[in-house]
XYZ file of C-alpha atoms in Angstrom:
495
model
C -39.415 98.863 6.037
C -36.461 98.275 3.565
C -33.134 97.790 4.815
C -31.689 100.692 3.612
C -34.141 103.067 4.638
C -34.062 101.183 8.549
C -30.404 101.961 8.653
C -31.025 105.737 7.935
C -33.735 106.282 10.559
C -30.931 104.505 13.152
C -28.477 107.026 11.930
C -31.605 110.218 12.079
C -32.383 109.501 15.623
C -29.182 108.847 17.383
C -28.574 112.684 15.712
C -32.067 113.845 17.218
C -30.682 113.074 20.546
C -27.451 114.994 20.109
C -29.772 117.809 18.712
C -31.906 117.361 21.799
C -29.460 117.931 24.051
C -28.491 121.190 22.591
C -32.206 122.166 22.352
C -32.286 122.056 18.587
C -34.898 119.505 16.689
C -34.516 117.327 13.304
C -36.918 114.982 13.270
C -37.515 112.868 10.937
C -41.280 114.039 9.044
C -43.022 110.896 10.464
C -46.340 111.189 12.465
C -49.385 109.104 13.541
C -51.844 111.611 12.820
C -53.599 111.731 16.265
C -51.697 113.474 18.761
C -52.910 116.988 18.549
C -56.379 115.758 19.922
C -56.544 115.338 23.419
C -58.378 111.837 23.031
C -57.448 111.247 19.677
C -59.778 109.804 16.833
C -57.277 107.799 14.884
C -57.842 104.139 14.714
C -54.708 102.660 13.466
C -53.414 104.564 16.983
C -55.899 103.459 19.370
C -54.933 100.536 21.252
C -57.865 98.836 21.129
C -58.574 99.115 17.594
C -59.768 95.640 16.343
C -57.952 96.065 12.865
C -54.653 94.023 12.251
C -51.481 95.752 12.478
C -49.646 95.769 9.297
C -46.564 97.194 9.476
C -45.031 95.452 12.716
C -41.572 95.418 11.251
C -38.417 94.761 13.492
C -36.136 97.963 13.658
C -32.808 97.270 13.036
C -30.948 96.932 15.992
C -32.688 94.186 17.815
C -33.478 91.643 14.718
C -35.544 89.091 16.714
C -34.399 85.550 16.653
C -37.872 83.922 16.275
C -38.573 85.079 12.805
C -39.204 81.505 11.680
C -41.963 81.499 14.473
C -45.550 80.573 13.728
C -46.339 82.613 16.729
C -43.893 85.370 15.789
C -45.462 85.793 12.222
C -49.080 85.676 13.833
C -48.236 88.557 16.307
C -47.271 90.562 13.170
C -50.221 90.700 11.717
C -52.475 90.602 14.469
C -55.603 92.666 15.445
C -54.223 94.845 17.950
C -56.322 93.698 21.004
C -55.011 90.592 20.109
C -51.441 91.563 20.495
C -52.090 93.749 23.269
C -53.620 90.680 25.464
C -50.779 88.432 24.261
C -48.231 90.562 25.101
C -49.773 91.741 28.524
C -50.427 88.075 29.928
C -46.642 86.898 28.639
C -45.023 89.790 30.664
C -47.201 88.999 33.376
C -46.343 85.616 33.421
C -42.929 85.675 33.689
C -42.478 88.505 36.334
C -45.164 86.754 38.473
C -43.000 83.841 38.073
C -39.756 85.535 38.919
C -41.057 86.283 42.406
C -41.572 82.536 43.341
C -37.561 82.951 43.523
C -37.498 85.990 45.158
C -40.226 86.523 47.962
C -41.090 82.896 49.728
C -37.864 82.735 52.082
C -39.932 86.436 53.333
C -42.905 84.118 54.745
C -40.928 82.473 57.093
C -40.877 83.998 60.616
C -37.376 82.887 61.567
C -38.774 83.312 65.116
C -36.373 83.335 67.893
C -33.424 83.614 65.754
C -30.556 86.761 65.753
C -27.908 87.385 63.449
C -24.236 85.626 65.167
C -25.514 86.818 68.729
C -26.313 90.285 68.104
C -29.949 91.938 68.768
C -30.753 91.873 65.077
C -33.431 90.047 63.628
C -32.150 87.233 61.478
C -34.968 87.957 59.212
C -34.132 91.425 59.213
C -30.588 90.971 58.307
C -32.011 88.027 55.537
C -33.999 90.938 54.340
C -31.588 93.398 53.858
C -29.078 90.758 52.415
C -31.078 90.089 49.627
C -32.210 93.906 49.301
C -28.566 94.719 48.988
C -27.564 92.284 46.155
C -30.941 93.474 44.585
C -29.634 97.168 44.537
C -26.410 96.360 43.230
C -27.803 94.379 40.824
C -30.262 97.779 39.828
C -26.917 99.295 39.519
C -25.515 96.968 37.405
C -28.553 96.970 35.134
C -27.991 100.715 34.237
C -25.813 99.608 32.050
C -26.536 95.982 31.205
C -29.957 96.295 30.574
C -29.431 99.349 28.383
C -26.913 97.824 26.449
C -28.130 94.459 25.657
C -29.302 93.109 22.463
C -32.431 91.721 22.199
C -31.630 88.853 20.278
C -30.054 87.938 23.516
C -32.500 88.822 26.180
C -34.722 85.370 26.297
C -31.053 83.266 26.884
C -30.572 86.454 29.283
C -33.321 85.772 31.496
C -33.269 82.177 32.046
C -29.674 82.424 33.001
C -30.572 84.784 36.078
C -33.073 82.555 37.110
C -31.064 79.565 37.294
C -28.230 81.689 39.153
C -30.788 82.543 41.489
C -32.547 79.069 41.865
C -29.025 78.288 42.520
C -28.524 80.378 45.223
C -31.652 79.602 47.176
C -30.254 76.121 47.240
C -27.227 77.314 48.591
C -29.498 78.886 51.265
C -30.920 76.010 52.648
C -27.780 73.797 52.048
C -25.268 76.077 54.338
C -25.167 76.586 57.926
C -27.086 79.416 59.717
C -24.403 81.778 59.818
C -23.602 81.607 55.930
C -27.485 81.763 54.766
C -26.759 85.720 54.407
C -24.382 85.058 51.645
C -26.732 83.163 49.575
C -29.872 85.238 50.262
C -27.455 88.167 48.914
C -26.460 85.914 45.740
C -30.097 85.767 45.111
C -30.724 88.928 44.905
C -27.944 89.711 42.505
C -29.730 88.517 39.315
C -33.123 88.908 40.061
C -32.642 92.923 39.902
C -32.318 92.803 36.483
C -35.408 90.948 35.307
C -37.744 93.938 35.213
C -35.459 95.863 32.678
C -35.271 93.092 30.540
C -39.182 92.219 30.499
C -39.614 96.252 29.689
C -37.199 96.086 26.997
C -40.073 93.964 24.908
C -43.155 96.336 26.014
C -41.771 99.744 25.798
C -41.997 102.292 22.563
C -45.590 100.847 21.335
C -49.000 103.225 21.312
C -50.368 100.768 23.770
C -47.365 100.443 26.315
C -49.702 101.642 28.797
C -51.782 98.859 28.739
C -49.023 96.317 28.424
C -47.036 97.665 31.578
C -50.223 97.680 33.662
C -50.719 94.007 33.079
C -46.764 93.713 33.827
C -47.369 95.995 36.736
C -49.956 93.992 38.106
C -47.606 90.675 38.699
C -46.084 92.155 41.306
C -48.632 93.330 43.429
C -50.332 90.470 43.151
C -46.863 88.245 43.037
C -45.562 88.640 46.609
C -48.489 88.062 48.785
C -49.282 84.934 46.060
C -45.666 83.120 46.206
C -45.952 84.172 50.013
C -48.816 82.305 50.419
C -47.560 79.448 48.583
C -44.267 79.245 50.715
C -46.495 79.330 53.981
C -48.824 75.964 52.250
C -45.673 74.517 52.287
C -44.115 75.005 55.241
C -47.463 73.836 56.613
C -46.788 70.643 54.582
C -43.867 70.262 56.773
C -40.987 71.557 54.477
C -38.319 73.353 56.954
C -38.458 76.846 56.257
C -34.841 77.315 54.744
C -35.671 74.740 51.889
C -38.702 75.958 51.181
C -37.478 78.845 49.195
C -35.666 76.634 46.724
C -38.926 74.008 46.783
C -41.439 76.978 45.635
C -38.879 78.094 42.702
C -38.358 74.439 41.439
C -42.018 74.591 41.234
C -42.172 77.592 39.147
C -38.889 77.007 37.247
C -40.762 75.372 34.190
C -43.474 78.004 34.207
C -40.828 80.424 33.934
C -39.043 79.145 30.882
C -42.623 78.865 28.925
C -43.304 82.483 29.714
C -40.112 83.658 28.328
C -40.175 81.536 25.422
C -43.855 83.324 25.010
C -42.503 86.992 25.258
C -40.010 86.355 22.893
C -42.222 86.186 20.215
C -43.295 89.732 20.592
C -42.031 91.640 17.144
C -40.412 94.650 17.243
C -42.081 98.131 17.663
C -44.027 99.308 14.242
C -42.853 101.952 12.411
C -46.169 104.032 13.527
C -44.916 103.364 16.870
C -42.016 104.568 16.471
C -43.378 107.676 14.929
C -45.629 107.896 18.058
C -43.410 107.152 20.706
C -39.952 107.710 19.416
C -37.090 105.431 18.244
C -36.180 103.069 21.276
C -32.219 101.817 21.095
C -29.540 100.822 23.454
C -27.984 103.685 25.362
C -24.404 104.203 25.620
C -22.787 106.189 28.927
C -22.537 109.416 26.859
C -26.314 109.596 25.831
C -27.306 108.103 29.303
C -25.492 110.914 31.139
C -26.776 113.197 28.499
C -30.156 111.897 28.917
C -30.097 112.750 33.125
C -28.502 116.170 32.591
C -31.304 117.430 30.197
C -33.611 116.855 32.618
C -31.613 117.041 35.889
C -34.044 119.171 38.678
C -37.152 116.757 37.802
C -35.270 113.741 37.953
C -33.140 114.453 41.437
C -37.105 115.526 42.954
C -38.022 112.413 41.522
C -35.121 110.257 42.789
C -35.678 111.695 46.467
C -39.460 110.509 46.563
C -38.539 107.238 45.080
C -35.854 106.822 47.248
C -38.448 106.632 49.992
C -41.354 105.570 47.923
C -39.439 102.335 47.570
C -38.748 101.874 51.018
C -42.031 102.482 51.838
C -43.277 99.549 49.598
C -40.630 97.092 50.765
C -41.681 97.756 54.452
C -45.200 97.228 53.995
C -44.678 94.383 52.012
C -41.870 92.180 53.827
C -43.417 93.071 56.832
C -47.126 92.703 56.748
C -47.174 90.082 59.296
C -45.994 91.864 61.936
C -47.874 94.673 60.704
C -51.165 92.612 61.040
C -49.902 91.336 64.261
C -49.585 94.620 65.610
C -53.187 95.509 64.686
C -54.037 92.413 66.398
C -55.232 90.168 63.398
C -54.047 86.300 63.237
C -52.078 86.099 60.231
C -52.768 83.315 57.409
C -52.262 83.351 53.843
C -55.858 84.224 53.153
C -54.859 87.475 54.701
C -52.343 88.393 52.682
C -54.747 87.856 49.500
C -56.793 90.153 51.244
C -54.470 93.080 51.420
C -53.104 92.555 48.062
C -55.189 91.656 45.271
C -57.775 94.542 45.753
C -54.764 96.773 44.854
C -54.041 95.059 41.708
C -57.030 95.312 40.295
C -57.208 99.207 41.520
C -53.696 100.143 39.880
C -54.557 97.777 36.956
C -57.581 100.110 35.631
C -55.528 103.392 36.534
C -52.786 102.333 34.465
C -54.665 101.399 31.533
C -56.756 104.192 31.206
C -53.475 106.336 30.861
C -53.603 104.775 27.046
C -56.714 106.564 26.270
C -54.747 110.056 26.329
C -53.376 110.130 22.944
C -51.730 113.761 23.365
C -48.506 113.079 25.109
C -48.586 116.654 26.913
C -52.452 115.291 28.488
C -50.922 111.915 28.847
C -47.844 112.977 31.147
C -50.168 115.113 32.924
C -52.376 112.173 34.112
C -49.421 109.921 34.919
C -48.564 112.623 37.435
C -51.973 112.967 38.371
C -52.283 108.838 39.208
C -49.569 109.534 41.840
C -50.897 112.601 43.382
C -54.148 110.288 43.561
C -52.215 107.706 45.224
C -50.308 110.068 47.940
C -53.802 111.524 48.816
C -55.199 108.512 49.333
C -52.594 107.186 51.534
C -53.119 110.283 53.548
C -56.928 110.011 53.973
C -56.615 106.388 54.585
C -54.544 107.034 57.440
C -56.590 109.848 58.858
C -59.827 107.590 58.813
C -57.640 104.906 61.025
C -56.415 106.957 63.221
C -60.285 108.448 63.625
C -61.488 104.631 64.099
C -63.612 104.912 60.839
C -61.977 102.029 59.005
C -60.552 98.929 60.310
C -56.851 97.749 60.347
C -57.085 95.599 56.886
C -58.958 98.387 54.865
C -56.197 100.626 55.956
C -53.762 98.236 54.801
C -55.556 97.807 51.346
C -55.931 101.408 50.979
C -52.499 102.750 51.602
C -51.277 99.894 49.478
C -53.590 100.951 47.021
C -51.763 104.947 47.125
C -48.535 103.650 47.593
C -48.667 101.249 44.416
C -50.688 104.335 42.360
C -47.818 106.320 43.225
C -44.677 103.753 42.868
C -46.025 101.387 39.438
C -45.600 104.848 36.991
C -41.885 105.004 38.098
C -41.698 101.293 36.646
C -41.980 102.370 33.029
C -45.489 104.449 32.370
C -43.933 107.829 33.264
C -40.802 107.909 31.767
C -42.288 106.001 28.361
C -44.594 109.053 28.059
C -41.464 111.543 29.275
C -39.386 110.030 25.844
C -42.930 110.312 24.210
C -43.183 113.832 25.053
C -39.834 115.114 24.594
C -39.344 112.878 21.788
C -35.908 111.955 23.175
C -34.472 108.941 21.438
C -32.991 105.722 23.585
C -34.754 103.063 25.926
C -36.833 104.145 29.095
C -35.260 101.364 30.932
C -31.999 103.391 31.721
C -34.231 106.059 34.026
C -36.169 103.161 35.283
C -32.775 101.752 36.509
C -31.331 104.826 37.998
C -34.362 105.126 39.968
C -34.461 101.649 41.232
C -31.125 101.817 42.244
C -31.581 104.754 44.581
C -35.076 102.901 45.616
C -33.370 100.359 46.818
C -30.832 101.842 48.651
C -33.494 103.815 50.332
C -35.153 100.514 51.429
C -31.892 99.199 52.965
C -31.226 102.249 54.796
C -35.096 102.862 55.992
C -34.758 98.978 57.318
C -31.616 99.785 59.217
C -32.996 102.940 60.364
C -36.021 100.756 62.083
C -34.012 98.310 63.682
C -31.020 100.711 65.073
C -32.837 103.838 65.395
C -36.352 103.076 65.998
C -36.288 99.858 67.650
C -39.067 100.868 70.450
C -41.241 101.295 67.694
C -43.745 98.176 66.543
C -43.955 97.881 62.421
C -47.532 99.609 62.540
C -46.769 102.729 64.864
C -43.398 102.794 62.405
C -45.167 102.865 58.626
C -48.382 105.103 60.144
C -45.268 107.858 60.587
C -43.909 107.105 57.202
C -46.709 107.535 56.168
C -47.121 111.134 56.904
C -43.339 111.594 55.650
C -43.839 110.642 52.082
C -47.190 111.918 51.433
C -45.490 115.340 52.288
C -43.107 114.834 50.199
C -44.776 113.488 47.405
C -47.175 115.935 47.035
C -44.548 118.791 46.593
C -42.138 116.997 44.412
C -44.973 115.664 42.300
C -46.378 118.960 41.376
C -42.978 120.661 41.105
C -41.877 117.698 38.300
C -45.056 117.413 36.615
C -44.570 121.753 35.854
C -41.205 121.083 34.998
C -41.481 118.414 32.322
C -44.272 120.497 30.630
C -41.798 122.843 30.138
C -39.654 120.252 28.002
C -42.539 118.804 25.769
C -42.317 118.965 22.213
C -45.743 118.986 20.403
C -46.127 116.803 17.046
C -46.921 119.727 15.247
C -43.310 121.281 15.854
C -42.029 118.210 14.842
C -43.675 118.267 11.021
C -42.658 121.947 10.347
C-alpha cells in the first residue's frame, strides 16, 4: 500500500468513526466481495484458503520493528493456513507462559494460616489481593493497551513479566504479613498481557480462529501450571518459594514466544475492508464507542461482573470444591477437569470463522454464549438428580462457563466492530469488561467468606450457577437483539 494512500485511509477511517457516532456512514468504497452471503464462497476471504496472501502490508500507525526479519517477510506472503497456525500458536504460547507467573501460588493450600490473626483464611486474602492488582491493571489497560503503538508491544510484554517475577521473588522473601503486598504487586502487570497479545490478532479475517487458540491457552494453562506448582512442592520446594521457581522455568519460554508473536505483519488491506480498520483510541473515541452501544454494553457488563467471578471461583477453589464432592485432590484431577473444556470451547470458537456475513456471525457468537448458559443449568440439574458424577459436573459447568465467558475476550467485540463498521480497537471493550469483571470477582469472594461462610465451596458454587444462568439468559438475548439493530450491511457501504 503506498504511503500517501495509507495516510488517506487513516484519515478516512477516523472520519468514519465520528460519522457513525452521529448516525451517518461515509465508509471508503472497499469490500471483500463475500460478506453478503451466509457462508460466503470468496476464497480470498476464507480463513483456510491455501492461497498465499499477497497484500499483508502494514497499516500506517503501527509499522512493525521486524521488517528485516526472515520470518516476518515469509509471513507477509505465507499461505493463509500457515499464517493462521503460526499466529495461533505464538499467541497460545505467550499467554500460556504468562499463567506460570499468575496461578501457581493458588496450588498451595496454606492450611492453618489465617490473615493477621483474623478469621479470614490467608489463601483468600492472597487471592483477593492479586485480583485487586489484576483488576486495577485492567482499568489502567483501558488507556494503556488501546494507546500503545505496536512497535513497543514486545518490550512492553517482557517488562510486564519481569516485574511480575520480581514480585514473586518478594513473595517468597518477605515475612508472612507482607506477602499480601507482594502478590498484589504481582497482579498489576499481568492484567495488561491479554490486551497486548490481542493487539497482534484483532482485525483479521481469520481472527476468530486465532483467538480460539489464544483463549484455549488460559483454559488449560491454569490447571497445568497449578499441577506444575504441586509437583514442585512434592519435590520439597516451600509453598512460598514455589511460585517464583515456576516463573523462572517459564521465563525463557515466554521471551521466545513473544519474539515469534512480534514477527506478525499488520492486517492487510483486505482484512481492513472486511473487518474495519483497527487503530489506537483516545479518550473521546472510547467514550463515543461506549455511548453508542450503551444499552447492550450495560447488560453485557452486568453478566460479566458475575461471570468472571464464577469462573475465578471455580478456578481458584478447585481443590476445595473437589474435596466437598468427596474427591482426593491431585494434579491429574485438575487436568481432567479443564482439558476437555478447552477442546470443546476451541472447536466452538473456531467454527465461528465460517460465518462470513458479520450479522449472522454476531448471532452465532451470542448463540455460543447462550449454549454455555443452558449447559451450566442442565449439568447442575443432572447432578442434583444424581445422574452425573461430581467430576462431570465440574467439566460441564466449566465448559458452559467458558463458552459464555471466552467470547468476551475478543470474538464478541471483534464481530460487533465488523458488523457495525466502527473504527478503533476491540481491546477497549475487552478491557472495560475485564475491569468490571474482576471487580465482581473480588466482591463475590469477599461475600463468600464474610456473608456465606457456613456454606462449603460446592454449595456456594451450585447456588451461584442458578443465579448466573437466569441473568445470562435474559441479558444475552436482549443484547443480541440490540446489536442486530446496529448492523451496517456491506451493500450499504458500497452505495
